């Protein structure tokens, strides 16, 4: 029996679906599991999303942009008040935080950092494929996506397709055939057009409501993920976490963005219904931000941040961390929350769980065989 | 390179009635020496006027928010305000000016370089900057800088209002500036440094991370930039409009960036330290890392995704020889394209492709400038609105970069199923781009375009001939405008 799965990505402007076809007797006995990766561009502040309340260091470092009404979850940690759905799921043992973690990059450049958070490598602008794409390359997978660009994180997956609702209409296949002839001498263009021509009719039609609102895209994503033969991986892409000025506290710029993240979770939970039980949503960012607030009531580029995880695949809500502390001597270069675990280890363990793969194989395929400890027990235990 | 391919590679192709230049390299190079006047016949709003409008809008909007508690009444008031201030009009107007110039102007190669630099110094989509300020700034400030020195361009672009606003430098204050010393005396919390602009000056605008600068270098660059920002703020008058230097905010002392010292010269407190930024930018622009980085970006834009060492060297040699004069640098890019471009292919960005197909077909794009005359009372009509909508649909609104590194410039970033679908779907309804079904038959437009713009038109003409035989001439525009040879030059 064949199981067809799909992977897909959505963003403030994009939603990608890939549909891997797995022809594997073993996989047919397994429940379809879903992974949603939410990319938070600009440097998500782990200390705003999940503030440390065990002492006064954070509050004193940020007199103007502190979180004033944190949602306390442990004696030491709290959640940002905009993470309402996340808190609700925490109370149901369906949300966890991996704190003080980062990809192995300390250069503090957005563009190098974003490249690496997607490529999964250690050299900026070097690898041409992404860790999620490479993880999906194994198996006989056919892919479909909904978005404008094909994000680096998914590149390397075979036969990728992408989709976004548009109000313009494609011509008939007869017309596309003319272009197919023309493109036959160009492998890339030819592949791209062939995938377009094989789309289901629903995707060939124009849409009157070509909205790019995060909630609406999350709704499309949720509907697709919920289907047993639908996609099983989604990636969202939210920009705007680079709050050098007017970061805000309970409200304001960073809060607004965290709220979007929370809206994705709440929409997915509603749309996916019981399929949410077999789903994990996970955040991804290029770096965290400085402990101290800066001259513009914002924060600067830092290092360690937090990975927020939610969904039914989790068994117990917990803060997972080798917490380095916020005392000056414990900060990275005296200014940033440190990272005690390579974030890629977290993603590798999650991938292994969702794809029912061997941890070592995932590390080899997706992360170039890097030395990444297995975090499965810490996350799912 | 062959003549016509070169004209498409570095320009926007030839208009239906345009003469084929006998010496295309000279034709292109000659365009770089003089900044062309904007041929837009309508009013060109100055940057200062647009700042006035922006501030007026900001104040009026704030007033509505404060005084009108009834949401439906507030909505009506806001709509009126939007129309009165052209809140939704000006970006479309600027796009029309930009496209009108590229499609109908006589120095298309210059316009390509203008678009390149606009993206190099990208102003991010925030704080209503695309709505009021980015376009006018690029017209008024960036264009004239393109025949001067690169270092002057960097300096002046650093100190534009939209750049200061988008990268937050106006909020940055030296930790030991007079300002903060006073605050400390009064027991008020200090307001410290903002690294945002300093980092991007190094990473994006000049030397790139290849220079190997450290966090200390970033901080020292930010120190040097302290004091620069908006000046003359007065309570109740909205945002300050003038860019200037306030010595009281500047971090005193000598700052070291990439091993070079920048001393705080001057005696007058108001201007002490002011010259540091100029010196720093001169040094950055005079470095090998900067030359290599900018040359790479230029070659990537005008020749191919992975430029060779020879291509880059052509540009850096001209840079060294001319001491960073942009006319010479631009000409060297064109020479490199001419010499090495033949065997390369470049996938065009959505906006460049759109302008190119409009120019080559003689389309009525972006439409008669008269339709963009606006009374600041009415709802915008379809013809006024469509340019922004179409560019958004193609994924390339030039004044709305999401991040300060601007839009990407490679095939991997621009070629996806959905991006291609949008190009094909656009040409599927050619009226949208001003190719009207009742004017010239599509097959004739297509043939003329191919004959005019291809050194070897046979392949595409064969396609068109087949369409004629099989009675499918209605597909002729898609067949050529979305063909491999038009998408990739």
Short mmCIF file of N, CA, C and O in Angstrom, two decimals, chain B residues 226-271:
data_model
loop_
_atom_site.label_atom_id
_atom_site.label_comp_id
_atom_site.label_asym_id
_atom_site.label_seq_id
_atom_site.Cartn_x
_atom_site.Cartn_y
_atom_site.Cartn_z
N UNK B 226 27.31 57.85 15.82
CA UNK B 226 26.46 58.55 16.79
C UNK B 226 26.50 60.05 16.54
O UNK B 226 27.54 60.59 16.17
N UNK B 227 25.38 60.68 16.74
CA UNK B 227 25.27 62.12 16.50
C UNK B 227 24.52 62.41 15.21
O UNK B 227 23.86 63.43 15.08
N UNK B 228 24.62 61.48 14.24
CA UNK B 228 23.93 61.67 12.96
C UNK B 228 22.48 61.22 13.08
O UNK B 228 22.19 60.14 13.59
N UNK B 229 21.60 62.05 12.60
CA UNK B 229 20.18 61.67 12.67
C UNK B 229 19.30 62.86 12.32
O UNK B 229 19.76 63.86 11.75
N UNK B 230 18.03 62.76 12.68
CA UNK B 230 17.11 63.86 12.42
C UNK B 230 17.35 64.94 13.47
O UNK B 230 17.49 64.64 14.65
N UNK B 231 17.37 66.18 13.03
CA UNK B 231 17.55 67.28 13.97
C UNK B 231 16.39 68.27 13.86
O UNK B 231 15.68 68.31 12.86
N UNK B 232 16.21 69.04 14.91
CA UNK B 232 15.21 70.10 14.90
C UNK B 232 13.82 69.64 15.29
O UNK B 232 12.82 70.24 14.91
N UNK B 233 13.77 68.57 16.07
CA UNK B 233 12.46 68.08 16.52
C UNK B 233 11.82 69.08 17.47
O UNK B 233 12.48 69.61 18.36
N UNK B 234 10.54 69.36 17.23
CA UNK B 234 9.82 70.24 18.14
C UNK B 234 8.52 69.60 18.54
O UNK B 234 7.83 68.99 17.71
N UNK B 235 8.18 69.75 19.80
CA UNK B 235 6.97 69.12 20.32
C UNK B 235 5.74 69.54 19.54
O UNK B 235 5.56 70.72 19.23
N UNK B 236 4.94 68.57 19.17
CA UNK B 236 3.69 68.88 18.49
C UNK B 236 3.83 69.07 16.99
O UNK B 236 2.85 69.30 16.29
N UNK B 237 5.05 69.00 16.48
CA UNK B 237 5.23 69.22 15.04
C UNK B 237 5.55 67.94 14.28
O UNK B 237 5.92 67.97 13.11
N UNK B 238 5.44 66.82 14.94
CA UNK B 238 5.68 65.55 14.25
C UNK B 238 7.15 65.26 14.07
O UNK B 238 8.01 65.87 14.71
N UNK B 239 7.44 64.33 13.18
CA UNK B 239 8.83 63.90 12.98
C UNK B 239 9.70 65.05 12.46
O UNK B 239 9.25 65.85 11.63
N UNK B 240 10.94 65.11 12.94
CA UNK B 240 11.89 66.11 12.43
C UNK B 240 12.28 65.73 11.01
O UNK B 240 12.45 64.55 10.70
N UNK B 241 12.44 66.74 10.15
CA UNK B 241 12.63 66.45 8.73
C UNK B 241 14.06 66.58 8.26
O UNK B 241 14.40 66.14 7.17
N UNK B 242 14.88 67.23 9.05
CA UNK B 242 16.23 67.52 8.58
C UNK B 242 17.23 66.51 9.13
O UNK B 242 17.15 66.13 10.30
N UNK B 243 18.18 66.10 8.28
CA UNK B 243 19.26 65.24 8.75
C UNK B 243 20.44 66.13 9.13
O UNK B 243 20.81 67.04 8.39
N UNK B 244 21.02 65.87 10.28
CA UNK B 244 22.14 66.68 10.70
C UNK B 244 22.97 65.98 11.76
O UNK B 244 22.74 64.80 12.05
N UNK B 245 23.89 66.73 12.34
CA UNK B 245 24.82 66.15 13.31
C UNK B 245 24.69 66.88 14.64
O UNK B 245 24.69 68.11 14.69
N UNK B 246 24.58 66.10 15.71
CA UNK B 246 24.52 66.70 17.05
C UNK B 246 25.69 66.16 17.87
O UNK B 246 25.67 65.00 18.29
N UNK B 247 26.68 67.02 18.07
CA UNK B 247 27.87 66.60 18.81
C UNK B 247 27.58 66.08 20.20
O UNK B 247 28.30 65.24 20.72
N UNK B 248 26.50 66.57 20.79
CA UNK B 248 26.19 66.17 22.17
C UNK B 248 25.81 64.69 22.28
O UNK B 248 25.83 64.12 23.36
N UNK B 249 25.44 64.08 21.16
CA UNK B 249 25.06 62.67 21.19
C UNK B 249 26.22 61.75 20.81
O UNK B 249 26.13 60.53 20.91
N UNK B 250 27.31 62.35 20.35
CA UNK B 250 28.42 61.57 19.80
C UNK B 250 29.28 60.95 20.89
O UNK B 250 29.56 61.56 21.91
N UNK B 251 29.71 59.73 20.65
CA UNK B 251 30.61 59.05 21.57
C UNK B 251 32.01 59.66 21.40
O UNK B 251 32.59 59.56 20.32
N UNK B 252 32.53 60.29 22.45
CA UNK B 252 33.81 60.98 22.29
C UNK B 252 34.98 60.01 22.18
O UNK B 252 34.84 58.83 22.48
N UNK B 253 36.09 60.53 21.74
CA UNK B 253 37.32 59.74 21.72
C UNK B 253 37.66 59.16 20.37
O UNK B 253 36.97 59.37 19.38
N UNK B 254 38.76 58.41 20.37
CA UNK B 254 39.24 57.78 19.15
C UNK B 254 38.60 56.40 19.02
O UNK B 254 38.53 55.65 19.98
N UNK B 255 38.11 56.09 17.83
CA UNK B 255 37.49 54.78 17.60
C UNK B 255 38.28 54.02 16.54
O UNK B 255 38.75 54.60 15.57
N UNK B 256 38.38 52.73 16.76
CA UNK B 256 39.19 51.91 15.84
C UNK B 256 38.28 50.95 15.07
O UNK B 256 37.52 50.19 15.66
N UNK B 257 38.36 51.01 13.75
CA UNK B 257 37.59 50.09 12.91
C UNK B 257 38.54 49.43 11.92
O UNK B 257 39.28 50.12 11.21
N UNK B 258 38.54 48.12 11.90
CA UNK B 258 39.40 47.33 11.02
C UNK B 258 40.85 47.81 11.10
O UNK B 258 41.54 47.96 10.08
N UNK B 259 41.28 48.08 12.32
CA UNK B 259 42.68 48.41 12.57
C UNK B 259 43.03 49.87 12.34
O UNK B 259 44.15 50.29 12.62
N UNK B 260 42.09 50.67 11.85
CA UNK B 260 42.40 52.08 11.60
C UNK B 260 41.79 52.97 12.68
O UNK B 260 40.66 52.73 13.12
N UNK B 261 42.53 54.00 13.05
CA UNK B 261 42.08 54.90 14.11
C UNK B 261 41.31 56.09 13.54
O UNK B 261 41.71 56.67 12.54
N UNK B 262 40.26 56.44 14.20
CA UNK B 262 39.50 57.63 13.81
C UNK B 262 39.44 58.57 15.00
O UNK B 262 38.77 58.28 16.00
N UNK B 263 40.20 59.66 14.88
CA UNK B 263 40.30 60.58 16.01
C UNK B 263 39.15 61.57 16.01
O UNK B 263 38.58 61.88 14.96
N UNK B 264 38.84 62.03 17.20
CA UNK B 264 37.75 62.97 17.34
C UNK B 264 38.29 64.38 17.15
O UNK B 264 38.75 65.01 18.10
N UNK B 265 38.26 64.88 15.94
CA UNK B 265 38.85 66.18 15.67
C UNK B 265 37.82 67.29 15.86
O UNK B 265 36.63 67.04 15.89
N UNK B 266 38.34 68.52 15.97
CA UNK B 266 37.46 69.68 16.10
C UNK B 266 37.41 70.19 17.52
O UNK B 266 37.67 69.46 18.47
N UNK B 267 37.11 71.48 17.67
CA UNK B 267 37.06 72.09 19.00
C UNK B 267 35.64 72.43 19.42
O UNK B 267 35.28 72.37 20.58
N UNK B 268 34.84 72.78 18.42
CA UNK B 268 33.46 73.14 18.71
C UNK B 268 32.69 71.90 19.16
O UNK B 268 32.68 70.88 18.46
N UNK B 269 32.08 71.96 20.30
CA UNK B 269 31.36 70.81 20.85
C UNK B 269 30.28 70.30 19.90
O UNK B 269 29.97 69.12 19.86
N UNK B 270 29.72 71.25 19.15
CA UNK B 270 28.61 70.87 18.28
C UNK B 270 29.05 70.00 17.12
O UNK B 270 28.29 69.20 16.60
N UNK B 271 30.28 70.19 16.68
CA UNK B 271 30.73 69.46 15.49
C UNK B 271 31.87 68.50 15.78
O UNK B 271 32.33 67.81 14.88
#
